[in-house]
mmCIF file of C-alpha atoms in Angstrom:
data_model
loop_
_atom_site.group_PDB
_atom_site.id
_atom_site.type_symbol
_atom_site.label_atom_id
_atom_site.label_comp_id
_atom_site.label_asym_id
_atom_site.label_seq_id
_atom_site.Cartn_x
_atom_site.Cartn_y
_atom_site.Cartn_z
ATOM 1 C CA UNK A 1 99.016 -1.849 -55.237
ATOM 2 C CA UNK A 2 97.944 0.742 -52.651
ATOM 3 C CA UNK A 3 95.269 -0.248 -50.174
ATOM 4 C CA UNK A 4 91.828 1.207 -49.483
ATOM 5 C CA UNK A 5 90.692 4.282 -51.299
ATOM 6 C CA UNK A 6 93.971 4.788 -53.191
ATOM 7 C CA UNK A 7 93.728 1.297 -54.694
ATOM 8 C CA UNK A 8 90.144 1.912 -55.789
ATOM 9 C CA UNK A 9 90.927 5.293 -57.359
ATOM 10 C CA UNK A 10 93.943 3.948 -59.253
ATOM 11 C CA UNK A 11 91.954 1.000 -60.573
ATOM 12 C CA UNK A 12 89.070 3.237 -61.701
ATOM 13 C CA UNK A 13 91.475 5.525 -63.571
ATOM 14 C CA UNK A 14 93.094 2.547 -65.304
ATOM 15 C CA UNK A 15 89.726 1.114 -66.264
ATOM 16 C CA UNK A 16 88.670 4.503 -67.652
ATOM 17 C CA UNK A 17 91.794 4.492 -69.820
ATOM 18 C CA UNK A 18 91.048 0.916 -70.956
ATOM 19 C CA UNK A 19 87.512 1.906 -72.017
ATOM 20 C CA UNK A 20 88.919 4.964 -73.816
ATOM 21 C CA UNK A 21 91.248 2.618 -75.704
ATOM 22 C CA UNK A 22 88.755 -0.104 -76.585
ATOM 23 C CA UNK A 23 85.881 2.175 -77.556
ATOM 24 C CA UNK A 24 87.545 5.464 -78.515
ATOM 25 C CA UNK A 25 90.386 3.943 -80.574
ATOM 26 C CA UNK A 26 89.042 0.482 -81.349
ATOM 27 C CA UNK A 27 85.495 1.450 -82.395
ATOM 28 C CA UNK A 28 85.355 5.164 -83.282
ATOM 29 C CA UNK A 29 88.725 5.931 -84.902
ATOM 30 C CA UNK A 30 88.079 3.908 -88.053
ATOM 31 C CA UNK A 31 84.914 5.771 -89.158
ATOM 32 C CA UNK A 32 86.579 9.088 -88.296
ATOM 33 C CA UNK A 33 89.289 8.567 -90.939
ATOM 34 C CA UNK A 34 87.599 6.128 -93.286
ATOM 35 C CA UNK A 35 87.989 8.421 -96.319
ATOM 36 C CA UNK A 36 91.776 8.523 -95.880
ATOM 37 C CA UNK A 37 91.891 4.727 -95.609
ATOM 38 C CA UNK A 38 89.758 4.311 -98.747
ATOM 39 C CA UNK A 39 92.297 6.277 -100.779
ATOM 40 C CA UNK A 40 94.889 3.535 -100.170
ATOM 41 C CA UNK A 41 92.665 0.476 -99.671
ATOM 42 C CA UNK A 42 89.612 0.940 -101.919
ATOM 43 C CA UNK A 43 86.262 -0.356 -100.658
ATOM 44 C CA UNK A 44 82.647 0.714 -101.087
ATOM 45 C CA UNK A 45 80.293 2.214 -98.544
ATOM 46 C CA UNK A 46 78.350 -1.011 -98.780
ATOM 47 C CA UNK A 47 81.456 -2.842 -97.614
ATOM 48 C CA UNK A 48 81.815 -0.311 -94.814
ATOM 49 C CA UNK A 49 78.251 -1.059 -93.735
ATOM 50 C CA UNK A 50 78.982 -4.780 -93.776
ATOM 51 C CA UNK A 51 82.076 -4.245 -91.640
ATOM 52 C CA UNK A 52 80.049 -2.159 -89.177
ATOM 53 C CA UNK A 53 77.517 -4.962 -88.898
ATOM 54 C CA UNK A 54 80.278 -7.511 -88.346
ATOM 55 C CA UNK A 55 81.802 -5.332 -85.618
ATOM 56 C CA UNK A 56 78.419 -5.150 -83.886
ATOM 57 C CA UNK A 57 78.057 -8.920 -84.171
ATOM 58 C CA UNK A 58 81.537 -9.378 -82.702
ATOM 59 C CA UNK A 59 80.577 -7.113 -79.819
ATOM 60 C CA UNK A 60 77.443 -9.130 -79.050
ATOM 61 C CA UNK A 61 79.183 -12.509 -79.249
ATOM 62 C CA UNK A 62 82.014 -11.344 -77.010
ATOM 63 C CA UNK A 63 79.577 -9.757 -74.563
ATOM 64 C CA UNK A 64 78.108 -13.189 -73.860
ATOM 65 C CA UNK A 65 81.421 -15.033 -74.008
ATOM 66 C CA UNK A 66 83.168 -12.557 -71.699
ATOM 67 C CA UNK A 67 80.353 -12.859 -69.183
ATOM 68 C CA UNK A 68 80.791 -16.625 -69.027
ATOM 69 C CA UNK A 69 84.594 -16.406 -68.979
ATOM 70 C CA UNK A 70 84.556 -13.772 -66.241
ATOM 71 C CA UNK A 71 82.491 -16.035 -64.004
ATOM 72 C CA UNK A 72 84.961 -18.851 -64.693
ATOM 73 C CA UNK A 73 88.343 -17.066 -64.566
ATOM 74 C CA UNK A 74 87.715 -13.749 -62.831
ATOM 75 C CA UNK A 75 87.292 -10.138 -63.922
ATOM 76 C CA UNK A 76 90.872 -8.877 -63.668
ATOM 77 C CA UNK A 77 92.455 -11.634 -65.819
ATOM 78 C CA UNK A 78 89.722 -11.070 -68.414
ATOM 79 C CA UNK A 79 90.322 -7.322 -68.530
ATOM 80 C CA UNK A 80 94.118 -7.581 -68.662
ATOM 81 C CA UNK A 81 94.059 -10.207 -71.394
ATOM 82 C CA UNK A 82 91.629 -8.143 -73.439
ATOM 83 C CA UNK A 83 93.599 -4.888 -73.248
ATOM 84 C CA UNK A 84 96.681 -6.794 -74.487
ATOM 85 C CA UNK A 85 94.699 -8.144 -77.454
ATOM 86 C CA UNK A 86 93.380 -4.620 -78.090
ATOM 87 C CA UNK A 87 96.937 -3.250 -78.311
ATOM 88 C CA UNK A 88 98.000 -6.004 -80.723
ATOM 89 C CA UNK A 89 94.972 -5.446 -82.954
ATOM 90 C CA UNK A 90 95.652 -1.697 -83.141
ATOM 91 C CA UNK A 91 99.229 -2.466 -84.120
ATOM 92 C CA UNK A 92 98.010 -4.882 -86.770
ATOM 93 C CA UNK A 93 95.837 -2.184 -88.336
ATOM 94 C CA UNK A 94 98.942 -0.078 -88.917
ATOM 95 C CA UNK A 95 100.279 -2.723 -91.320
ATOM 96 C CA UNK A 96 97.002 -4.136 -92.687
ATOM 97 C CA UNK A 97 97.577 -4.883 -96.413
ATOM 98 C CA UNK A 98 93.961 -5.239 -97.545
ATOM 99 C CA UNK A 99 90.321 -4.837 -96.540
ATOM 100 C CA UNK A 100 90.037 -8.430 -95.294
ATOM 101 C CA UNK A 101 92.757 -8.042 -92.662
ATOM 102 C CA UNK A 102 91.407 -4.602 -91.818
ATOM 103 C CA UNK A 103 87.873 -5.936 -91.296
ATOM 104 C CA UNK A 104 89.057 -8.890 -89.224
ATOM 105 C CA UNK A 105 91.033 -6.679 -86.862
ATOM 106 C CA UNK A 106 88.127 -4.224 -86.513
ATOM 107 C CA UNK A 107 85.842 -7.118 -85.541
ATOM 108 C CA UNK A 108 88.425 -8.189 -82.946
ATOM 109 C CA UNK A 109 88.445 -4.651 -81.563
ATOM 110 C CA UNK A 110 84.644 -4.636 -81.391
ATOM 111 C CA UNK A 111 84.859 -7.808 -79.339
ATOM 112 C CA UNK A 112 87.523 -6.232 -77.119
ATOM 113 C CA UNK A 113 85.161 -3.369 -76.302
ATOM 114 C CA UNK A 114 82.607 -5.832 -74.922
ATOM 115 C CA UNK A 115 85.187 -8.034 -73.219
ATOM 116 C CA UNK A 116 86.580 -5.069 -71.265
ATOM 117 C CA UNK A 117 83.256 -3.478 -70.368
ATOM 118 C CA UNK A 118 81.333 -6.549 -69.174
ATOM 119 C CA UNK A 119 83.786 -7.639 -66.407
ATOM 120 C CA UNK A 120 83.858 -4.110 -65.004
ATOM 121 C CA UNK A 121 80.529 -4.694 -63.273
ATOM 122 C CA UNK A 122 82.023 -7.482 -61.185
ATOM 123 C CA UNK A 123 85.320 -5.744 -60.497
ATOM 124 C CA UNK A 124 83.521 -2.573 -59.400
ATOM 125 C CA UNK A 125 81.707 -4.638 -56.764
ATOM 126 C CA UNK A 126 85.020 -5.882 -55.431
ATOM 127 C CA UNK A 127 87.001 -2.628 -55.535
ATOM 128 C CA UNK A 128 84.574 0.285 -55.200
ATOM 129 C CA UNK A 129 82.562 0.940 -52.022
ATOM 130 C CA UNK A 130 78.802 0.916 -52.560
ATOM 131 C CA UNK A 131 78.576 4.636 -51.799
ATOM 132 C CA UNK A 132 80.755 5.504 -54.795
ATOM 133 C CA UNK A 133 79.840 3.003 -57.513
ATOM 134 C CA UNK A 134 77.631 5.412 -59.428
ATOM 135 C CA UNK A 135 80.367 8.020 -59.865
ATOM 136 C CA UNK A 136 83.031 5.359 -60.455
ATOM 137 C CA UNK A 137 81.159 3.607 -63.264
ATOM 138 C CA UNK A 138 80.024 6.990 -64.564
ATOM 139 C CA UNK A 139 83.650 8.040 -64.931
ATOM 140 C CA UNK A 140 84.626 4.708 -66.495
ATOM 141 C CA UNK A 141 81.800 4.923 -69.037
ATOM 142 C CA UNK A 142 82.985 8.442 -69.922
ATOM 143 C CA UNK A 143 86.245 6.874 -71.082
ATOM 144 C CA UNK A 144 84.739 6.653 -74.563
ATOM 145 C CA UNK A 145 84.492 10.445 -74.700
ATOM 146 C CA UNK A 146 88.107 10.836 -73.605
ATOM 147 C CA UNK A 147 89.157 8.415 -76.347
ATOM 148 C CA UNK A 148 87.151 10.285 -78.972
ATOM 149 C CA UNK A 149 88.688 13.568 -77.782
ATOM 150 C CA UNK A 150 92.186 12.108 -78.207
ATOM 151 C CA UNK A 151 91.096 10.913 -81.667
ATOM 152 C CA UNK A 152 90.283 14.490 -82.634
ATOM 153 C CA UNK A 153 93.780 15.594 -81.608
ATOM 154 C CA UNK A 154 95.427 12.772 -83.557
ATOM 155 C CA UNK A 155 93.280 13.457 -86.607
ATOM 156 C CA UNK A 156 94.340 17.095 -86.769
ATOM 157 C CA UNK A 157 98.007 16.625 -85.824
ATOM 158 C CA UNK A 158 99.091 13.328 -87.412
ATOM 159 C CA UNK A 159 96.687 12.483 -90.232
ATOM 160 C CA UNK A 160 97.473 15.376 -92.645
ATOM 161 C CA UNK A 161 101.233 14.844 -92.617
ATOM 162 C CA UNK A 162 101.872 11.240 -91.560
ATOM 163 C CA UNK A 163 98.838 9.412 -92.952
ATOM 164 C CA UNK A 164 96.269 7.089 -91.417
ATOM 165 C CA UNK A 165 98.689 4.284 -90.550
ATOM 166 C CA UNK A 166 100.559 6.629 -88.213
ATOM 167 C CA UNK A 167 97.400 7.014 -86.125
ATOM 168 C CA UNK A 168 97.181 3.260 -85.599
ATOM 169 C CA UNK A 169 100.867 3.220 -84.635
ATOM 170 C CA UNK A 170 100.296 6.014 -82.112
ATOM 171 C CA UNK A 171 97.284 4.305 -80.550
ATOM 172 C CA UNK A 172 99.116 0.963 -80.473
ATOM 173 C CA UNK A 173 102.004 2.499 -78.533
ATOM 174 C CA UNK A 174 99.660 4.286 -76.141
ATOM 175 C CA UNK A 175 97.553 1.207 -75.426
ATOM 176 C CA UNK A 176 100.640 -1.004 -75.124
ATOM 177 C CA UNK A 177 101.928 1.297 -72.372
ATOM 178 C CA UNK A 178 98.521 1.162 -70.663
ATOM 179 C CA UNK A 179 98.476 -2.636 -70.908
ATOM 180 C CA UNK A 180 101.912 -2.883 -69.305
ATOM 181 C CA UNK A 181 100.844 -0.493 -66.549
ATOM 182 C CA UNK A 182 97.718 -2.553 -66.014
ATOM 183 C CA UNK A 183 99.657 -5.801 -65.715
ATOM 184 C CA UNK A 184 102.044 -4.231 -63.206
ATOM 185 C CA UNK A 185 99.409 -2.534 -61.056
ATOM 186 C CA UNK A 186 96.504 -5.009 -61.301
ATOM 187 C CA UNK A 187 98.128 -8.415 -61.712
ATOM 188 C CA UNK A 188 98.449 -9.003 -57.957
ATOM 189 C CA UNK A 189 94.876 -7.855 -57.533
ATOM 190 C CA UNK A 190 93.823 -10.611 -59.918
ATOM 191 C CA UNK A 191 95.476 -13.175 -57.658
ATOM 192 C CA UNK A 192 93.800 -11.755 -54.558
ATOM 193 C CA UNK A 193 90.489 -11.786 -56.416
ATOM 194 C CA UNK A 194 90.617 -15.583 -56.557
ATOM 195 C CA UNK A 195 91.701 -16.167 -52.944
ATOM 196 C CA UNK A 196 88.312 -15.853 -51.208
ATOM 197 C CA UNK A 197 86.961 -18.697 -53.337
ATOM 198 C CA UNK A 198 89.767 -21.120 -52.547
ATOM 199 C CA UNK A 199 88.538 -24.328 -50.946
ATOM 200 C CA UNK A 200 84.898 -23.631 -51.716
ATOM 201 C CA UNK A 201 82.753 -25.041 -54.471
ATOM 202 C CA UNK A 202 81.668 -22.255 -56.777
ATOM 203 C CA UNK A 203 78.087 -22.458 -58.068
ATOM 204 C CA UNK A 204 77.792 -23.346 -61.735
ATOM 205 C CA UNK A 205 76.687 -20.802 -64.297
ATOM 206 C CA UNK A 206 73.348 -22.619 -64.592
ATOM 207 C CA UNK A 207 72.896 -22.480 -60.824
ATOM 208 C CA UNK A 208 73.687 -18.754 -60.781
ATOM 209 C CA UNK A 209 71.164 -18.146 -63.557
ATOM 210 C CA UNK A 210 68.457 -20.202 -61.832
ATOM 211 C CA UNK A 211 68.855 -18.160 -58.656
ATOM 212 C CA UNK A 212 68.274 -14.820 -60.404
ATOM 213 C CA UNK A 213 64.868 -13.067 -60.101
ATOM 214 C CA UNK A 214 63.558 -13.466 -63.647
ATOM 215 C CA UNK A 215 61.123 -10.540 -63.528
ATOM 216 C CA UNK A 216 63.822 -8.067 -62.553
ATOM 217 C CA UNK A 217 66.220 -9.598 -65.087
ATOM 218 C CA UNK A 218 63.637 -9.157 -67.832
ATOM 219 C CA UNK A 219 63.012 -5.529 -66.863
ATOM 220 C CA UNK A 220 66.733 -4.720 -66.913
ATOM 221 C CA UNK A 221 67.266 -6.456 -70.263
ATOM 222 C CA UNK A 222 64.344 -4.560 -71.786
ATOM 223 C CA UNK A 223 65.791 -1.311 -70.410
ATOM 224 C CA UNK A 224 69.096 -2.015 -72.119
ATOM 225 C CA UNK A 225 67.247 -2.799 -75.359
ATOM 226 C CA UNK A 226 65.589 0.619 -75.058
ATOM 227 C CA UNK A 227 69.015 2.174 -74.440
ATOM 228 C CA UNK A 228 70.193 0.776 -77.769
ATOM 229 C CA UNK A 229 66.989 1.862 -79.499
ATOM 230 C CA UNK A 230 67.491 5.400 -78.179
ATOM 231 C CA UNK A 231 71.227 6.058 -78.328
ATOM 232 C CA UNK A 232 72.456 4.217 -81.409
ATOM 233 C CA UNK A 233 70.150 5.686 -84.088
ATOM 234 C CA UNK A 234 70.469 9.117 -82.453
ATOM 235 C CA UNK A 235 74.202 9.025 -83.160
ATOM 236 C CA UNK A 236 73.990 7.214 -86.489
ATOM 237 C CA UNK A 237 71.698 9.704 -88.213
ATOM 238 C CA UNK A 238 72.586 12.939 -86.404
ATOM 239 C CA UNK A 239 75.004 14.371 -88.989
ATOM 240 C CA UNK A 240 72.791 13.320 -91.916
ATOM 241 C CA UNK A 241 69.736 14.905 -90.273
ATOM 242 C CA UNK A 242 71.515 18.161 -89.525
ATOM 243 C CA UNK A 243 73.022 18.546 -92.990
ATOM 244 C CA UNK A 244 70.224 17.189 -95.185
ATOM 245 C CA UNK A 245 67.125 18.432 -93.330
ATOM 246 C CA UNK A 246 67.864 20.870 -90.521
ATOM 247 C CA UNK A 247 69.806 23.319 -92.691
ATOM 248 C CA UNK A 248 73.229 23.118 -91.044
ATOM 249 C CA UNK A 249 76.596 22.704 -92.706
ATOM 250 C CA UNK A 250 79.230 20.058 -92.181
ATOM 251 C CA UNK A 251 81.276 22.387 -89.945
ATOM 252 C CA UNK A 252 78.351 22.878 -87.577
ATOM 253 C CA UNK A 253 77.689 19.147 -87.481
ATOM 254 C CA UNK A 254 81.334 18.528 -86.583
ATOM 255 C CA UNK A 255 81.167 21.119 -83.821
ATOM 256 C CA UNK A 256 78.038 19.457 -82.453
ATOM 257 C CA UNK A 257 79.974 16.210 -82.108
ATOM 258 C CA UNK A 258 82.714 18.041 -80.241
ATOM 259 C CA UNK A 259 80.114 19.436 -77.824
ATOM 260 C CA UNK A 260 78.762 15.915 -77.309
ATOM 261 C CA UNK A 261 82.251 14.652 -76.551
ATOM 262 C CA UNK A 262 83.120 17.416 -74.084
ATOM 263 C CA UNK A 263 79.763 17.069 -72.310
ATOM 264 C CA UNK A 264 80.301 13.325 -72.108
ATOM 265 C CA UNK A 265 83.706 13.796 -70.487
ATOM 266 C CA UNK A 266 82.053 15.311 -67.413
ATOM 267 C CA UNK A 267 78.496 14.008 -67.668
ATOM 268 C CA UNK A 268 79.069 10.437 -66.539
ATOM 269 C CA UNK A 269 80.936 11.414 -63.378
ATOM 270 C CA UNK A 270 78.590 14.306 -62.544
ATOM 271 C CA UNK A 271 75.367 12.311 -62.865
ATOM 272 C CA UNK A 272 77.003 9.339 -61.141
ATOM 273 C CA UNK A 273 77.884 11.557 -58.177
ATOM 274 C CA UNK A 274 74.277 12.766 -58.043
ATOM 275 C CA UNK A 275 72.969 9.202 -58.232
ATOM 276 C CA UNK A 276 75.159 8.129 -55.308
ATOM 277 C CA UNK A 277 73.282 10.708 -53.234
ATOM 278 C CA UNK A 278 69.701 10.242 -54.467
ATOM 279 C CA UNK A 279 69.903 6.480 -55.373
ATOM 280 C CA UNK A 280 70.807 4.972 -58.716
ATOM 281 C CA UNK A 281 67.153 4.425 -59.631
ATOM 282 C CA UNK A 282 66.344 8.115 -59.287
ATOM 283 C CA UNK A 283 69.559 8.958 -61.084
ATOM 284 C CA UNK A 284 68.414 6.815 -64.020
ATOM 285 C CA UNK A 285 65.063 8.598 -64.090
ATOM 286 C CA UNK A 286 66.816 11.983 -64.245
ATOM 287 C CA UNK A 287 69.156 10.726 -66.970
ATOM 288 C CA UNK A 288 66.345 9.373 -69.136
ATOM 289 C CA UNK A 289 64.551 12.719 -68.845
ATOM 290 C CA UNK A 290 67.724 14.441 -70.080
ATOM 291 C CA UNK A 291 68.030 11.871 -72.879
ATOM 292 C CA UNK A 292 64.415 12.454 -73.928
ATOM 293 C CA UNK A 293 65.020 16.218 -73.956
ATOM 294 C CA UNK A 294 67.966 15.650 -76.309
ATOM 295 C CA UNK A 295 65.599 14.155 -78.901
ATOM 296 C CA UNK A 296 62.971 16.821 -78.340
ATOM 297 C CA UNK A 297 65.489 19.644 -78.685
ATOM 298 C CA UNK A 298 67.098 18.295 -81.857
ATOM 299 C CA UNK A 299 63.634 18.045 -83.446
ATOM 300 C CA UNK A 300 63.135 21.737 -82.688
ATOM 301 C CA UNK A 301 66.496 22.774 -84.148
ATOM 302 C CA UNK A 302 66.015 23.772 -87.774
ATOM 303 C CA UNK A 303 68.936 26.069 -88.564
ATOM 304 C CA UNK A 304 69.675 29.727 -88.070
ATOM 305 C CA UNK A 305 68.461 31.122 -84.771
ATOM 306 C CA UNK A 306 67.499 27.635 -83.580
ATOM 307 C CA UNK A 307 71.172 26.724 -83.208
ATOM 308 C CA UNK A 308 70.993 27.268 -79.445
ATOM 309 C CA UNK A 309 68.504 24.419 -79.303
ATOM 310 C CA UNK A 310 70.936 22.279 -81.282
ATOM 311 C CA UNK A 311 73.826 22.860 -78.886
ATOM 312 C CA UNK A 312 71.535 22.266 -75.925
ATOM 313 C CA UNK A 313 70.526 18.970 -77.534
ATOM 314 C CA UNK A 314 74.187 18.050 -78.018
ATOM 315 C CA UNK A 315 75.010 18.804 -74.388
ATOM 316 C CA UNK A 316 72.000 16.849 -73.151
ATOM 317 C CA UNK A 317 72.861 13.819 -75.262
ATOM 318 C CA UNK A 318 76.544 13.878 -74.287
ATOM 319 C CA UNK A 319 75.696 14.033 -70.582
ATOM 320 C CA UNK A 320 72.960 11.399 -70.683
ATOM 321 C CA UNK A 321 74.689 8.956 -73.034
ATOM 322 C CA UNK A 322 77.715 8.499 -70.805
ATOM 323 C CA UNK A 323 75.732 8.679 -67.573
ATOM 324 C CA UNK A 324 73.253 5.949 -68.463
ATOM 325 C CA UNK A 325 75.981 3.526 -69.463
ATOM 326 C CA UNK A 326 77.465 3.992 -66.007
ATOM 327 C CA UNK A 327 74.258 3.967 -63.952
ATOM 328 C CA UNK A 328 72.703 0.834 -65.440
ATOM 329 C CA UNK A 329 75.707 -1.433 -64.760
ATOM 330 C CA UNK A 330 76.029 0.104 -61.288
ATOM 331 C CA UNK A 331 72.388 -0.778 -60.615
ATOM 332 C CA UNK A 332 72.905 -4.295 -61.982
ATOM 333 C CA UNK A 333 75.853 -4.737 -59.642
ATOM 334 C CA UNK A 334 73.712 -3.816 -56.645
ATOM 335 C CA UNK A 335 70.697 -5.854 -57.693
ATOM 336 C CA UNK A 336 72.237 -9.177 -58.671
ATOM 337 C CA UNK A 337 75.475 -9.528 -56.713
ATOM 338 C CA UNK A 338 78.797 -11.036 -57.827
ATOM 339 C CA UNK A 339 78.593 -13.585 -60.613
ATOM 340 C CA UNK A 340 74.918 -13.000 -61.267
ATOM 341 C CA UNK A 341 75.527 -9.355 -62.162
ATOM 342 C CA UNK A 342 78.149 -10.363 -64.715
ATOM 343 C CA UNK A 343 75.749 -12.755 -66.434
ATOM 344 C CA UNK A 344 72.918 -10.223 -66.489
ATOM 345 C CA UNK A 345 75.179 -7.480 -67.822
ATOM 346 C CA UNK A 346 76.537 -9.778 -70.526
ATOM 347 C CA UNK A 347 72.989 -10.548 -71.699
ATOM 348 C CA UNK A 348 72.135 -6.871 -71.324
ATOM 349 C CA UNK A 349 74.858 -5.906 -73.780
ATOM 350 C CA UNK A 350 73.356 -8.323 -76.282
ATOM 351 C CA UNK A 351 69.962 -6.643 -75.737
ATOM 352 C CA UNK A 352 71.692 -3.283 -76.183
ATOM 353 C CA UNK A 353 73.167 -4.425 -79.497
ATOM 354 C CA UNK A 354 69.817 -5.754 -80.714
ATOM 355 C CA UNK A 355 68.164 -2.447 -79.806
ATOM 356 C CA UNK A 356 70.828 -0.546 -81.722
ATOM 357 C CA UNK A 357 70.447 -2.763 -84.798
ATOM 358 C CA UNK A 358 66.652 -2.464 -84.724
ATOM 359 C CA UNK A 359 66.870 1.311 -84.308
ATOM 360 C CA UNK A 360 69.361 1.768 -87.145
ATOM 361 C CA UNK A 361 67.469 -0.491 -89.537
ATOM 362 C CA UNK A 362 64.144 1.110 -88.666
ATOM 363 C CA UNK A 363 65.605 4.600 -89.001
ATOM 364 C CA UNK A 364 67.040 3.881 -92.437
ATOM 365 C CA UNK A 365 63.803 2.300 -93.641
ATOM 366 C CA UNK A 366 61.732 5.246 -92.411
ATOM 367 C CA UNK A 367 64.068 7.732 -94.092
ATOM 368 C CA UNK A 368 63.714 5.876 -97.395
ATOM 369 C CA UNK A 369 59.935 5.552 -97.182
ATOM 370 C CA UNK A 370 58.960 8.895 -95.627
ATOM 371 C CA UNK A 371 61.864 11.044 -96.763
ATOM 372 C CA UNK A 372 62.651 12.461 -93.334
ATOM 373 C CA UNK A 373 64.729 11.646 -90.287
ATOM 374 C CA UNK A 374 62.181 13.187 -87.923
ATOM 375 C CA UNK A 375 60.475 9.819 -87.227
ATOM 376 C CA UNK A 376 63.872 8.499 -86.067
ATOM 377 C CA UNK A 377 64.032 11.110 -83.317
ATOM 378 C CA UNK A 378 60.401 10.565 -82.407
ATOM 379 C CA UNK A 379 61.318 6.910 -81.854
ATOM 380 C CA UNK A 380 64.340 7.815 -79.730
ATOM 381 C CA UNK A 381 62.157 10.216 -77.743
ATOM 382 C CA UNK A 382 59.536 7.542 -77.110
ATOM 383 C CA UNK A 383 62.135 4.918 -76.181
ATOM 384 C CA UNK A 384 63.794 7.284 -73.672
ATOM 385 C CA UNK A 385 60.438 8.077 -72.068
ATOM 386 C CA UNK A 386 59.575 4.365 -71.835
ATOM 387 C CA UNK A 387 62.966 3.635 -70.261
ATOM 388 C CA UNK A 388 62.393 6.412 -67.732
ATOM 389 C CA UNK A 389 58.989 4.994 -66.793
ATOM 390 C CA UNK A 390 60.473 1.514 -66.503
ATOM 391 C CA UNK A 391 63.280 2.736 -64.247
ATOM 392 C CA UNK A 392 60.681 4.413 -62.024
ATOM 393 C CA UNK A 393 59.056 0.995 -61.535
ATOM 394 C CA UNK A 394 62.301 -0.743 -60.530
ATOM 395 C CA UNK A 395 63.053 -1.303 -56.840
ATOM 396 C CA UNK A 396 65.638 1.007 -55.315
ATOM 397 C CA UNK A 397 69.061 -0.575 -54.926
ATOM 398 C CA UNK A 398 68.765 0.135 -51.194
ATOM 399 C CA UNK A 399 66.158 -2.616 -50.992
ATOM 400 C CA UNK A 400 68.907 -5.133 -51.751
ATOM 401 C CA UNK A 401 70.706 -4.412 -48.486
ATOM 402 C CA UNK A 402 73.416 -2.290 -50.126
ATOM 403 C CA UNK A 403 72.737 1.134 -48.678
ATOM 404 C CA UNK A 404 75.347 3.738 -49.346
ATOM 405 C CA UNK A 405 78.169 3.290 -46.872
ATOM 406 C CA UNK A 406 81.177 5.456 -46.104
ATOM 407 C CA UNK A 407 84.137 4.762 -48.296
ATOM 408 C CA UNK A 408 87.023 2.788 -46.931
ATOM 409 C CA UNK A 409 89.895 4.879 -45.708
#
């Protein structure tokens, strides 16, 4: 693999493609074509909800497991093994005979999403200079938006004529090629990753955990819980809110999602670049303000002339959603160092999942009891503001002796 900056750029682009595969194809393609699948493999919406819960549970379990395995075996082997499993699971969906096989493979893909994302904190420390980690992880986190954008192309070009199984075949082939490219370009890097530790006793996972500053760990975990409480219900109930309360049609709701996706494709990298200049902590504050404005704007959008507010809300959410999922792991990497950062990020993804579950359950309960989705977006607004205040109280990453340095040539 090329040395210096070229090696870092190539790795970041591959990791962005891996995230696009695991999240865009593995998590978001199924709900996008669920009605077509139900025509061949009948199942209820209740079953769909159960599958979604199982996928979330698989994500949380694998977030913790991948953190422990990354500390033990290294980040690159973990990522390469996971992208291979992701390709196989996508191929399996193309021939799934019933809902049980389908659900099992979707749970595996949910776990793959966590098992690819968690090790990226450690590998970014090893490959990306400190001065560029914000933009690098911002671009990688935007991979989800690129995957969703590719989904939209596949849905319009393949689904009508070839059927839903053809989409799984197409994604399997694409991810298989990416996996092979990853093995060729990153395999040697995985060997070099282990060399510095040869001949030295590595601290145990318990020792790494004991050495972590518990107050800062708790603050970061609570921030990730708030991220889940803000972002997950915002997405879950957006279409229902727009169509059932705000006076928009299904076509407008679909266009809003396209705006979110396009904004997300550039938002992570743009805010990450800004954060590399003004510090990650300040970048997080800016991002949480944008995320809060997304909730405030969508509450003010009530159809007709208010549509400009709706599209502004969509742009704000798309930018902030991808940016925050790049900035927080970048900050964790600075604050906790190799090994420790992986453990904290693994636990943080569990906190993120819990926040998302709490937000979705609370949102559904409030809709049933009050008859409106507005309280959902008041909750997401409050959670974003709280996360912004919390990030303002965190120490700057420059206090950890990792000031921005020029990139390697």
